[in-house]
Coordinates of C-alpha atoms and ligand atoms in Angstrom, one line a residue:
X817 CA -14.3 50.5 -34.9
X818 CA -14.6 54.1 -33.7
X819 CA -16.8 55.0 -30.6
X820 CA -19.8 55.9 -32.7
X821 CA -19.7 52.6 -34.6
X822 CA -19.2 50.7 -31.3
X823 CA -22.2 52.5 -29.9
X824 CA -24.3 51.6 -32.9
X825 CA -23.3 47.9 -32.6
X826 CA -24.2 47.9 -28.9
X827 CA -27.6 49.6 -29.3
X828 CA -29.6 46.5 -30.1
X829 CA -28.0 44.8 -27.0
X830 CA -29.0 47.8 -24.8
X831 CA -32.5 47.8 -26.2
X832 CA -32.8 44.1 -25.6
X833 CA -31.5 44.4 -22.1
X834 CA -33.9 47.2 -21.3
X835 CA -36.8 45.2 -22.8
X836 CA -35.9 42.2 -20.7
X837 CA -35.6 44.3 -17.6
X838 CA -38.9 46.0 -18.3
X839 CA -40.6 42.6 -18.8
X840 CA -39.1 41.2 -15.6
X841 CA -40.3 44.3 -13.8
X842 CA -43.8 43.7 -15.1
X843 CA -43.8 40.0 -14.3
X844 CA -42.5 40.9 -10.8
X845 CA -45.3 43.5 -10.4
X846 CA -48.0 41.1 -11.5
X847 CA -46.7 38.4 -9.1
X848 CA -46.6 41.0 -6.4
X849 CA -50.1 42.2 -7.1
X850 CA -51.5 38.8 -8.2
X851 CA -55.1 39.6 -7.4
X852 CA -55.3 41.4 -10.7
X853 CA -54.7 40.1 -14.2
X854 CA -52.8 43.2 -15.1
X855 CA -51.7 46.4 -13.5
X856 CA -53.0 49.5 -15.1
X857 CA -51.0 52.7 -15.2
X858 CA -52.6 55.6 -13.4
X859 CA -53.1 58.2 -16.2
X860 CA -50.9 61.3 -16.1
X861 CA -52.0 64.7 -17.6
X862 CA -49.7 65.7 -20.5
X863 CA -48.9 69.3 -19.4
X864 CA -45.9 68.6 -17.2
X865 CA -42.6 70.6 -17.3
X866 CA -39.2 69.4 -16.3
X867 CA -38.5 69.5 -12.6
X868 CA -41.6 71.5 -11.6
X869 CA -43.9 68.8 -13.1
X870 CA -47.6 70.0 -13.2
X871 CA -47.2 72.6 -10.5
X872 CA -47.6 75.6 -12.8
X873 CA -50.2 74.0 -15.0
X874 CA -52.7 74.1 -12.1
X875 CA -53.6 77.8 -12.5
X876 CA -55.5 80.0 -10.0
X877 CA -58.1 77.4 -9.1
X878 CA -56.4 74.0 -9.0
X879 CA -59.6 72.1 -8.2
X880 CA -61.0 73.2 -11.6
X881 CA -57.9 72.1 -13.5
X882 CA -57.8 68.8 -11.7
X883 CA -61.6 68.3 -12.5
X884 CA -60.8 68.9 -16.2
X885 CA -58.0 66.3 -16.0
X886 CA -60.4 63.8 -14.5
X887 CA -62.9 64.5 -17.3
X888 CA -60.2 63.7 -19.9
X889 CA -58.5 60.8 -18.1
X890 CA -60.9 59.1 -15.7
X891 CA -61.5 58.6 -11.9
X892 CA -57.8 58.4 -10.8
X893 CA -55.0 60.5 -12.1
X894 CA -51.4 61.1 -11.1
X895 CA -49.5 64.3 -11.4
X896 CA -46.2 65.8 -10.2
X897 CA -45.9 68.7 -7.8
X898 CA -42.2 69.2 -8.2
X899 CA -40.5 66.3 -6.4
X900 CA -43.9 65.1 -5.0
X901 CA -46.3 62.6 -6.6
X902 CA -50.0 63.5 -6.1
X903 CA -52.8 61.0 -6.8
X904 CA -56.2 62.5 -7.2
X905 CA -59.4 60.5 -7.1
X906 CA -62.9 61.6 -8.1
X907 CA -64.9 58.3 -7.7
X908 CA -66.5 57.9 -4.3
X909 CA -66.1 54.1 -4.4
X910 CA -62.5 54.3 -5.4
X911 CA -61.8 56.9 -2.7
X912 CA -63.5 54.7 -0.1
X913 CA -61.3 51.7 -1.1
X914 CA -58.2 53.9 -0.9
X915 CA -58.9 55.8 2.3
X916 CA -61.1 53.4 4.3
X917 CA -60.3 49.8 3.1
X918 CA -56.6 50.6 2.9
X919 CA -56.8 53.1 5.8
X920 CA -53.9 51.6 7.7
X921 CA -51.6 52.7 4.9
X922 CA -53.3 55.9 3.8
X923 CA -54.0 57.9 7.0
X924 CA -50.8 59.7 7.5
X925 CA -50.2 63.4 6.6
X926 CA -47.6 65.0 4.5
X927 CA -44.5 66.3 6.4
X928 CA -44.8 69.8 4.9
X929 CA -42.3 72.4 6.2
X930 CA -44.9 74.9 7.5
X931 CA -48.0 72.9 8.6
X932 CA -46.2 69.8 9.9
X933 CA -42.8 71.0 11.1
X934 CA -43.4 74.6 12.1
X935 CA -47.2 75.1 12.8
X936 CA -47.5 71.7 14.4
X937 CA -44.0 71.6 16.1
X938 CA -43.1 68.4 14.2
X939 CA -46.5 66.8 13.8
X940 CA -48.2 67.5 17.1
X941 CA -52.0 68.1 17.5
X942 CA -54.7 66.5 15.4
X943 CA -55.0 67.9 11.9
X944 CA -51.4 67.6 10.6
X945 CA -50.0 64.8 12.8
X946 CA -49.5 61.2 11.8
X947 CA -52.0 58.7 13.3
X948 CA -49.8 57.9 16.3
X949 CA -50.6 57.4 20.0
X950 CA -50.5 61.2 20.7
X951 CA -52.9 61.9 17.8
X952 CA -55.3 59.2 19.0
X953 CA -55.3 60.6 22.5
X954 CA -55.8 64.2 21.4
X955 CA -58.5 63.2 18.9
X956 CA -60.4 61.2 21.5
X957 CA -60.4 64.1 23.9
X958 CA -61.7 66.5 21.3
X959 CA -64.3 63.9 20.1
X960 CA -65.5 63.6 23.7
X961 CA -65.8 67.3 24.2
X962 CA -68.0 67.7 21.1
X963 CA -69.9 64.4 21.4
X964 CA -73.7 64.8 20.8
X965 CA -74.5 64.7 24.5
X966 CA -72.0 67.6 25.1
X967 CA -73.3 69.6 22.2
X968 CA -76.8 69.3 23.7
X969 CA -75.6 71.3 26.7
X970 CA -74.6 74.1 24.4
X971 CA -77.8 74.1 22.4
X972 CA -79.4 77.2 24.1
X973 CA -76.2 79.2 23.5
X974 CA -76.1 78.1 19.8
X975 CA -79.7 79.2 19.4
X976 CA -79.0 82.6 21.0
X977 CA -76.0 83.1 18.8
X978 CA -78.1 82.2 15.8
X979 CA -80.8 84.8 16.8
X980 CA -78.0 87.4 17.2
X981 CA -76.6 86.6 13.8
X982 CA -79.9 87.0 12.1
X983 CA -80.7 90.3 14.0
X984 CA -77.3 91.7 12.9
X985 CA -77.8 90.6 9.2
X986 CA -81.2 92.1 9.1
X987 CA -80.2 95.4 10.9
X988 CA -77.1 96.0 8.8
X989 CA -78.9 95.0 5.6
X990 CA -81.7 97.5 6.5
X991 CA -79.2 100.3 6.8
X992 CA -77.6 99.9 3.4
X993 CA -79.2 99.8 0.1
X994 CA -76.3 98.0 -1.6
X995 CA -76.7 94.8 0.5
X996 CA -74.0 93.1 2.6
X997 CA -71.4 90.4 2.4
X998 CA -72.2 88.2 5.4
X999 CA -69.0 86.3 5.8
X1000 CA -67.5 87.9 8.9
X1001 CA -70.9 87.7 10.7
X1002 CA -71.1 84.0 9.9
X1003 CA -67.5 83.6 11.1
X1004 CA -68.5 85.2 14.4
X1005 CA -71.5 82.9 14.8
X1006 CA -69.6 79.6 14.2
X1007 CA -66.5 80.7 16.0
X1008 CA -68.5 81.6 19.2
X1009 CA -69.5 77.9 19.6
X1010 CA -65.9 76.7 19.1
X1011 CA -64.5 79.2 21.5
X1012 CA -67.2 78.6 24.0
X1013 CA -66.5 74.8 24.1
X1014 CA -62.7 75.2 23.9
X1015 CA -62.1 78.3 26.1
X1016 CA -65.5 79.1 27.7
X1017 CA -65.6 82.4 25.8
X1018 CA -67.8 84.1 23.3
X1019 CA -67.4 87.5 21.6
X1020 CA -70.2 90.1 21.4
X1021 CA -69.6 91.4 17.9
X1022 CA -67.4 91.3 14.8
X1023 CA -65.8 94.5 16.0
X1024 CA -64.5 92.8 19.2
X1025 CA -60.7 93.1 19.4
X1026 CA -60.1 89.5 20.4
X1027 CA -62.5 88.2 17.8
X1028 CA -60.7 90.2 15.1
X1029 CA -57.3 88.9 16.3
X1030 CA -58.5 85.2 16.2
X1031 CA -60.3 85.6 12.9
X1032 CA -57.1 87.2 11.3
X1033 CA -55.0 84.4 12.8
X1034 CA -57.3 81.8 11.3
X1035 CA -57.5 83.5 7.9
X1036 CA -53.7 84.1 7.7
X1037 CA -53.0 80.5 8.8
X1038 CA -55.1 79.2 6.0
X1039 CA -53.3 81.5 3.5
X1040 CA -49.8 80.5 4.7
X1041 CA -50.7 76.8 4.5
X1042 CA -51.0 77.1 0.7
X1043 CA -48.4 75.9 -1.8
X1044 CA -47.0 79.5 -2.4
X1045 CA -45.4 79.5 1.0
X1046 CA -44.2 76.0 0.9
X1047 CA -42.3 75.9 -2.4
X1048 CA -39.1 74.4 -1.0
X1049 CA -41.2 71.4 0.0
X1050 CA -42.1 70.7 -3.6
X1051 CA -39.0 72.2 -5.3
X1052 CA -35.9 71.8 -3.1
X1053 CA -34.1 74.4 -5.2
X1054 CA -36.5 77.0 -3.7
X1055 CA -34.7 76.5 -0.3
X1056 CA -32.2 79.1 -1.5
X1057 CA -35.0 81.3 -3.1
X1058 CA -37.0 81.1 0.2
X1059 CA -34.0 82.2 2.1
X1060 CA -33.6 85.4 0.0
X1061 CA -37.3 86.0 -0.1
X1062 CA -37.6 85.6 3.6
X1063 CA -40.5 83.1 3.5
X1064 CA -39.2 81.4 6.6
X1065 CA -39.1 84.7 8.4
X1066 CA -42.7 85.4 7.4
X1067 CA -43.8 82.0 8.7
X1068 CA -41.8 82.3 11.9
X1069 CA -43.2 85.9 12.5
X1070 CA -46.8 84.6 12.0
X1071 CA -46.2 81.9 14.6
X1072 CA -44.2 83.9 17.2
X1073 CA -46.1 87.2 16.9
X1074 CA -49.6 86.0 16.1
X1075 CA -50.6 82.4 16.5
X1076 CA -48.7 81.7 19.8
X1077 CA -49.7 84.8 21.7
X1078 CA -53.3 84.7 20.6
X1079 CA -53.9 81.1 21.5
X1080 CA -51.5 81.3 24.4
X1081 CA -53.6 83.9 26.2
X1082 CA -56.9 82.2 25.3
X1083 CA -55.6 79.0 26.9
X1084 CA -54.2 80.7 29.9
X1085 CA -57.4 82.7 30.6
X1086 CA -59.5 79.6 30.1
X1087 CA -58.2 78.2 33.4
X1088 CA -59.9 81.0 35.2
X1089 CA -63.2 81.5 33.4
X1090 CA -66.4 80.3 35.0
X1091 CA -68.0 77.1 33.8
X1092 CA -66.6 74.1 31.9
X1093 CA -64.2 74.2 28.9
X1094 CA -61.9 71.9 27.0
X1095 CA -58.7 73.5 28.5
X1096 CA -59.9 72.6 32.0
X1097 CA -61.1 69.2 31.0
X1098 CA -57.7 68.2 29.5
X1099 CA -56.0 69.5 32.6
X1100 CA -58.3 67.8 35.1
X1101 CA -58.3 64.4 33.3
X1102 CA -54.6 63.9 33.4
X1103 CA -53.9 64.2 29.7
X1104 CA -50.4 65.4 30.5
X1105 CA -50.1 67.5 27.3
X1106 CA -47.0 69.6 26.7
X1107 CA -47.4 73.3 26.1
X1108 CA -46.7 72.8 22.4
X1109 CA -49.3 70.0 22.1
X1110 CA -51.9 72.1 23.8
X1111 CA -51.2 75.1 21.5
X1112 CA -51.5 73.0 18.4
X1113 CA -54.7 71.2 19.5
X1114 CA -56.5 74.5 20.2
X1115 CA -55.3 76.2 17.0
X1116 CA -56.3 73.1 15.0
X1117 CA -59.8 73.1 16.5
X1118 CA -60.4 76.9 16.1
X1119 CA -59.1 76.9 12.5
X1120 CA -60.9 73.7 11.4
X1121 CA -64.1 74.7 13.2
X1122 CA -64.4 78.2 11.8
X1123 CA -63.6 78.6 8.2
X1124 CA -65.5 75.4 7.2
X1125 CA -69.0 76.1 8.7
X1126 CA -68.8 79.8 7.7
X1127 CA -67.8 79.0 4.2
X1128 CA -70.6 76.5 3.8
X1129 CA -73.2 79.0 5.1
X1130 CA -71.8 81.7 2.9
X1131 CA -72.2 79.5 -0.2
X1132 CA -75.7 78.5 1.0
X1133 CA -76.9 82.1 1.3
X1134 CA -75.6 82.9 -2.3
X1135 CA -77.3 79.8 -3.7
X1136 CA -80.6 80.6 -1.9
X1137 CA -80.5 84.1 -3.4
X1138 CA -80.4 82.5 -6.9
X1139 CA -83.5 80.3 -6.1
X1140 CA -86.4 82.3 -4.6
X1141 CA -88.8 79.5 -5.4
X1142 CA -86.7 77.2 -3.2
X1143 CA -86.7 79.8 -0.4
X1144 CA -90.5 79.9 -0.6
X1145 CA -90.7 76.1 -0.2
X1146 CA -88.3 76.2 2.7
X1147 CA -90.2 79.0 4.4
X1148 CA -93.5 77.2 4.0
X1149 CA -92.1 74.1 5.7
X1150 CA -90.7 76.1 8.6
X1151 CA -93.9 78.1 9.0
X1152 CA -95.9 74.9 9.0
X1153 CA -93.8 73.6 11.9
X1154 CA -94.1 76.9 13.8
X1155 CA -97.8 76.9 13.3
X1156 CA -98.1 73.4 14.9
X1157 CA -95.5 73.9 17.7
X1158 CA -95.4 77.6 18.3
X1159 CA -91.6 77.6 18.1
X1160 CA -88.7 76.8 15.9
X1161 CA -87.7 73.2 15.3
X1162 CA -84.9 71.6 17.3
X1163 CA -82.1 69.7 15.6
X1164 CA -83.6 66.5 17.0
X1165 CA -86.8 67.3 15.1
X1166 CA -85.0 67.8 11.8
X1167 CA -86.9 64.9 10.1
X1168 CA -90.1 67.0 10.2
X1169 CA -88.4 69.4 7.7
X1170 CA -87.4 67.0 4.9
X1171 CA -87.2 69.6 2.2
X1172 CA -84.9 71.9 4.3
X1173 CA -82.6 69.0 5.1
X1174 CA -82.4 67.9 1.5
X1175 CA -81.8 71.4 0.3
X1176 CA -79.0 72.0 2.9
X1177 CA -77.3 68.7 1.9
X1178 CA -77.6 69.7 -1.8
X1179 CA -75.9 73.1 -1.1
X1180 CA -72.9 71.2 0.3
X1181 CA -72.8 68.8 -2.7
X1182 CA -73.2 71.6 -5.2
X1183 CA -70.5 73.8 -3.7
X1184 CA -68.1 71.8 -1.7
X1185 CA -66.3 73.5 1.2
X1186 CA -62.8 72.4 0.5
X1187 CA -60.9 71.7 -2.8
X1188 CA -59.1 68.5 -1.7
X1189 CA -60.2 67.9 1.9
X1190 CA -57.0 67.5 3.9
X1191 CA -54.5 65.4 1.8
X1192 CA -53.6 61.9 3.0
X1193 CA -50.2 60.3 2.5
X1194 CA -49.5 56.7 1.3
X1195 CA -46.9 55.1 3.6
X1196 CA -46.7 52.0 1.4
X1197 CA -47.6 50.9 -2.2
X1198 CA -51.3 50.1 -2.4
X1199 CA -53.1 48.3 -5.1
X1200 CA -56.7 49.3 -5.8
X1201 CA -58.7 48.2 -8.8
X1202 CA -55.5 47.3 -10.6
X1203 CA -53.8 50.6 -10.0
X1204 CA -50.7 51.0 -7.9
X1205 CA -50.6 54.1 -5.7
X1206 CA -46.9 54.4 -4.9
X1207 CA -45.5 54.7 -1.4
X1208 CA -45.0 58.4 -0.6
X1209 CA -47.8 59.7 -2.8
X1210 CA -50.0 62.5 -1.6
X1211 CA -53.6 61.3 -2.0
X1212 CA -56.3 63.9 -2.6
X1213 CA -60.1 63.5 -3.2
X1214 CA -61.1 66.1 -5.8
X1215 CA -64.2 67.4 -4.1
X1216 CA -65.4 69.5 -7.1
X1217 CA -65.6 66.7 -9.7
X1218 CA -66.4 64.0 -7.1
X1219 CA -69.6 65.8 -6.2
X1220 CA -70.6 66.0 -9.9
X1221 CA -69.8 62.4 -10.6
X1222 CA -72.6 61.2 -12.9
X1223 CA -72.5 57.6 -11.8
X1224 CA -72.9 58.5 -8.1
X1225 CA -75.3 61.4 -8.7
X1226 CA -77.2 60.3 -11.9
X1227 CA -79.9 63.0 -11.7
X1228 CA -78.6 66.2 -13.3
X1229 CA -75.2 66.2 -11.4
X1230 CA -74.2 69.7 -12.6
X1231 CA -77.4 71.3 -11.4
X1232 CA -78.7 72.4 -8.1
X1233 CA -81.6 70.0 -7.3
X1234 CA -82.9 70.7 -3.8
X1235 CA -85.0 67.5 -3.7
X1236 CA -82.0 65.3 -4.5
X1237 CA -81.7 64.0 -0.9
X1238 CA -85.4 63.6 0.0
X1239 CA -84.8 59.9 0.3
X1240 CA -81.5 60.3 2.2
X1241 CA -82.4 62.4 5.2
X1242 CA -80.4 60.7 7.9
X1243 CA -77.6 62.9 9.3
X1244 CA -74.3 63.1 7.4
X1245 CA -72.7 61.9 10.6
X1246 CA -74.7 58.7 10.4
X1247 CA -74.3 58.3 6.6
X1248 CA -70.6 58.7 6.9
X1249 CA -70.4 55.5 9.1
X1250 CA -72.4 53.4 6.6
X1251 CA -71.8 51.9 3.2
X1252 CA -70.2 54.2 0.6
X1253 CA -73.2 53.8 -1.8
X1254 CA -75.4 55.2 1.0
X1255 CA -73.4 58.3 1.7
X1256 CA -74.9 61.6 0.8
X1257 CA -71.7 63.6 0.2
X1258 CA -68.0 63.5 1.0
X1259 CA -67.2 66.9 2.3
X1260 CA -66.2 65.5 5.7
X1261 CA -63.6 63.1 4.4
X1262 CA -62.9 59.5 5.0
X1263 CA -61.9 56.7 7.3
X1264 CA -59.9 57.2 10.5
X1265 CA -59.1 60.9 9.6
X1266 CA -62.8 61.8 9.0
X1267 CA -63.8 65.1 10.4
X1268 CA -64.5 64.4 14.1
X1269 CA -67.0 67.3 14.3
X1270 CA -69.6 66.3 11.8
X1271 CA -72.4 66.4 14.4
X1272 CA -71.4 69.8 15.7
X1273 CA -71.1 71.2 12.2
X1274 CA -74.6 69.8 11.3
X1275 CA -76.2 71.2 14.5
X1276 CA -74.6 74.7 14.0
X1277 CA -75.5 75.0 10.4
X1278 CA -79.0 73.6 10.9
X1279 CA -79.8 76.1 13.7
X1280 CA -78.3 79.0 11.8
X1281 CA -80.0 78.2 8.5
X1282 CA -83.5 77.6 10.1
X1283 CA -83.3 80.8 12.1
X1284 CA -82.3 82.7 9.0
X1285 CA -85.0 81.2 6.7
X1286 CA -87.7 81.6 9.3
X1287 CA -87.3 85.3 9.3
X1288 CA -85.6 86.5 6.1
X1289 CA -86.0 86.5 2.4
X1290 CA -82.6 86.7 0.7
X1291 CA -82.5 89.1 -2.3
X1292 CA -79.7 90.3 -4.6
X1293 CA -78.0 93.6 -3.6
X1294 CA -77.3 96.5 -5.9
X1295 CA -74.6 94.7 -7.8
X1296 CA -77.0 91.9 -8.9
X1297 CA -76.9 88.2 -8.2
X1298 CA -73.9 86.7 -6.4
X1299 CA -71.6 85.1 -8.9
X1300 CA -71.6 81.4 -7.9
X1301 CA -70.0 80.2 -11.1
X1302 CA -66.6 81.4 -10.0
X1303 CA -64.8 81.0 -6.6
X1304 CA -61.8 82.3 -4.7
X1305 CA -58.9 79.9 -3.9
X1306 CA -58.7 80.0 -0.1
X1307 CA -55.9 77.5 0.3
X1308 CA -57.8 74.6 1.9
X1309 CA -61.3 76.1 1.4
X1310 CA -63.1 77.1 -1.8
X1311 CA -64.6 80.5 -1.0
X1312 CA -67.4 82.3 -2.8
X1313 CA -66.4 85.5 -4.4
X1314 CA -67.4 88.5 -2.3
X1315 CA -71.1 89.4 -3.0
X1316 CA -73.8 91.6 -1.6
X1317 CA -77.3 90.4 -0.7
X1318 CA -80.2 91.9 1.3
X1319 CA -81.8 90.1 4.2
X1320 CA -85.4 91.4 4.1
X1321 CA -88.1 90.6 6.7
X1322 CA -90.3 88.1 5.0
X1323 CA -93.1 88.7 7.5
X1324 CA -93.5 92.4 6.2
Ligands
HEM1934 C1 -68.9 72.3 7.2 C2 -68.1 72.0 8.1 C3 -66.9 71.1 8.0 C4 -66.3 70.5 7.0 C5 -66.8 70.4 5.5 C6 -65.2 69.8 7.5 C7 -64.3 69.0 6.7 C8 -63.2 68.3 7.2 C9 -62.4 67.5 6.3 C10 -62.5 67.2 4.8 C11 -61.4 66.9 7.1 C12 -60.3 66.0 6.7 C13 -60.8 64.6 6.6 C14 -59.8 63.6 6.0 O1 -58.6 63.8 6.2 O2 -60.2 62.7 5.3 C15 -61.7 67.5 8.5 C16 -60.9 67.1 9.6 C17 -61.0 67.8 10.8 N1 -62.0 68.6 11.2 FE1 -63.6 69.2 10.0 N2 -65.0 70.0 8.8 C18 -66.1 70.8 9.2 C19 -66.3 71.3 10.5 C20 -65.4 71.1 11.5 C21 -65.6 71.7 12.9 C22 -66.8 72.5 13.3 C23 -64.6 71.3 13.6 C24 -64.2 71.6 15.1 C25 -64.8 72.3 15.9 C26 -63.7 70.5 12.8 C27 -62.5 69.9 13.2 C28 -61.8 69.0 12.4 C29 -60.5 68.4 12.9 C30 -59.9 68.6 14.3 C31 -60.1 67.6 11.9 C32 -58.8 66.8 11.8 C33 -59.1 65.3 12.0 C34 -57.8 64.4 11.8 O3 -56.9 64.8 11.1 O4 -57.8 63.4 12.5 N3 -64.3 70.4 11.5 N4 -62.8 68.3 8.4

């Protein structure tokens, strides 16, 4: 018998052995996961290529592509990002089971080269660290500094910043016929609260040198945290390519020449500024943080606290421009409050403005702030609803299709319906602590990694929005309506495309 004939003779044996092995594997799996009658395979989109997997099928706006895959394949899908396995979920209930019920196994972060190893000095700080003792301590300190009772102390400052924001928007809008893109002004408004709490400092205008430095540092950090600058993490062959392209040099340069000096001097100066701030608090309460830990905590806080609230408000303004009838209803509700009280409502009086609250929540559902939240990592196999999420998988909620899920949002999920939350007016902070079926939206994440600043975010956005809508009518600029059907991929955030609107005085 020659080798070919020998091979043919052995083929049935090989097939039989493989079938037996497969059957034993399935029996072993069903014994291991005996709560379920059978284990379902997590569906995989078909557009994978050897080695790179689905990486280059994601296109310019990965959240849209992943939403399309969910439409075709269901609420949980698995795809390959080079050597990494990613599992995306777009059912709120399933996401809850994965990230809350199984939170002890799904609250770690990915050890990406840039964000984990370089930016966070090997997983220090809050956002990119694993849920270890140091993370717990840092998170608890930050949570204490932005607790509702602390935010109350900053309320007058937030109100003053909101007044300044709206003065600036109206003044600059008055001076140009074309209209203005408000993003940098919104960034200044929200950053001033973060920097006041963190460093005891605010900045007078968007032209302030230090504000520009911090804002550029935040924006560049978001850009560099994208997949483009972390190829070697997904495709190890890129280690060589990265070396030639100098990616590592760009990342090191950013940290050494920008991030470290900018936050280093803010932290140093915070020790000598008047009044309380988080830098002094951590020092005086014996936290014993190293220089690196301090650096990461403050850059985490400034980054996470700036380009989230400002992106939300920027989308909200664009959506309002599309809906003059909604603006009129909002204005009537605010005017009614002012007539009765002779002043603007406080955050604690928010329930007296049900339509405003509902419309604000709907803006966040309709245009989520992030594409995938901040990815979680599975540190063990987990079984949920008969699916096995494998150990080592990166878990992402797909915010775009999750917020259009027709089972969770049965009333016209693809449309902007400002009345949607009229019966769900409690704060998102309170809703996030309750049952999943009573949550309003999922922009703030899940479980033990949930955004620790939900209350602060709700206060800042409420005060800014109410101040704006009490004085302005938002109209399209010369280029027409903002395009809200498309978006810019801002790495972690989904940004509206630049647009121009006019803020006209509605009392004229
Ligand atoms: C509209 C506003 C905001 C949105 C939509 C938002 C969203 C998120 C999301 C999705 C996460 C990840 C949750 C998860 O892993 O499941 C997160 C974490 C975080 N956010 Fe926010 N956030 C907002 C405002 C803020 C503000 C104002 C601050 C600080 C001043 C902040 C600080 C943080 C921090 C430190 C974390 C990391 C928590 C951890 O990993 O343990 N966020 N946020």
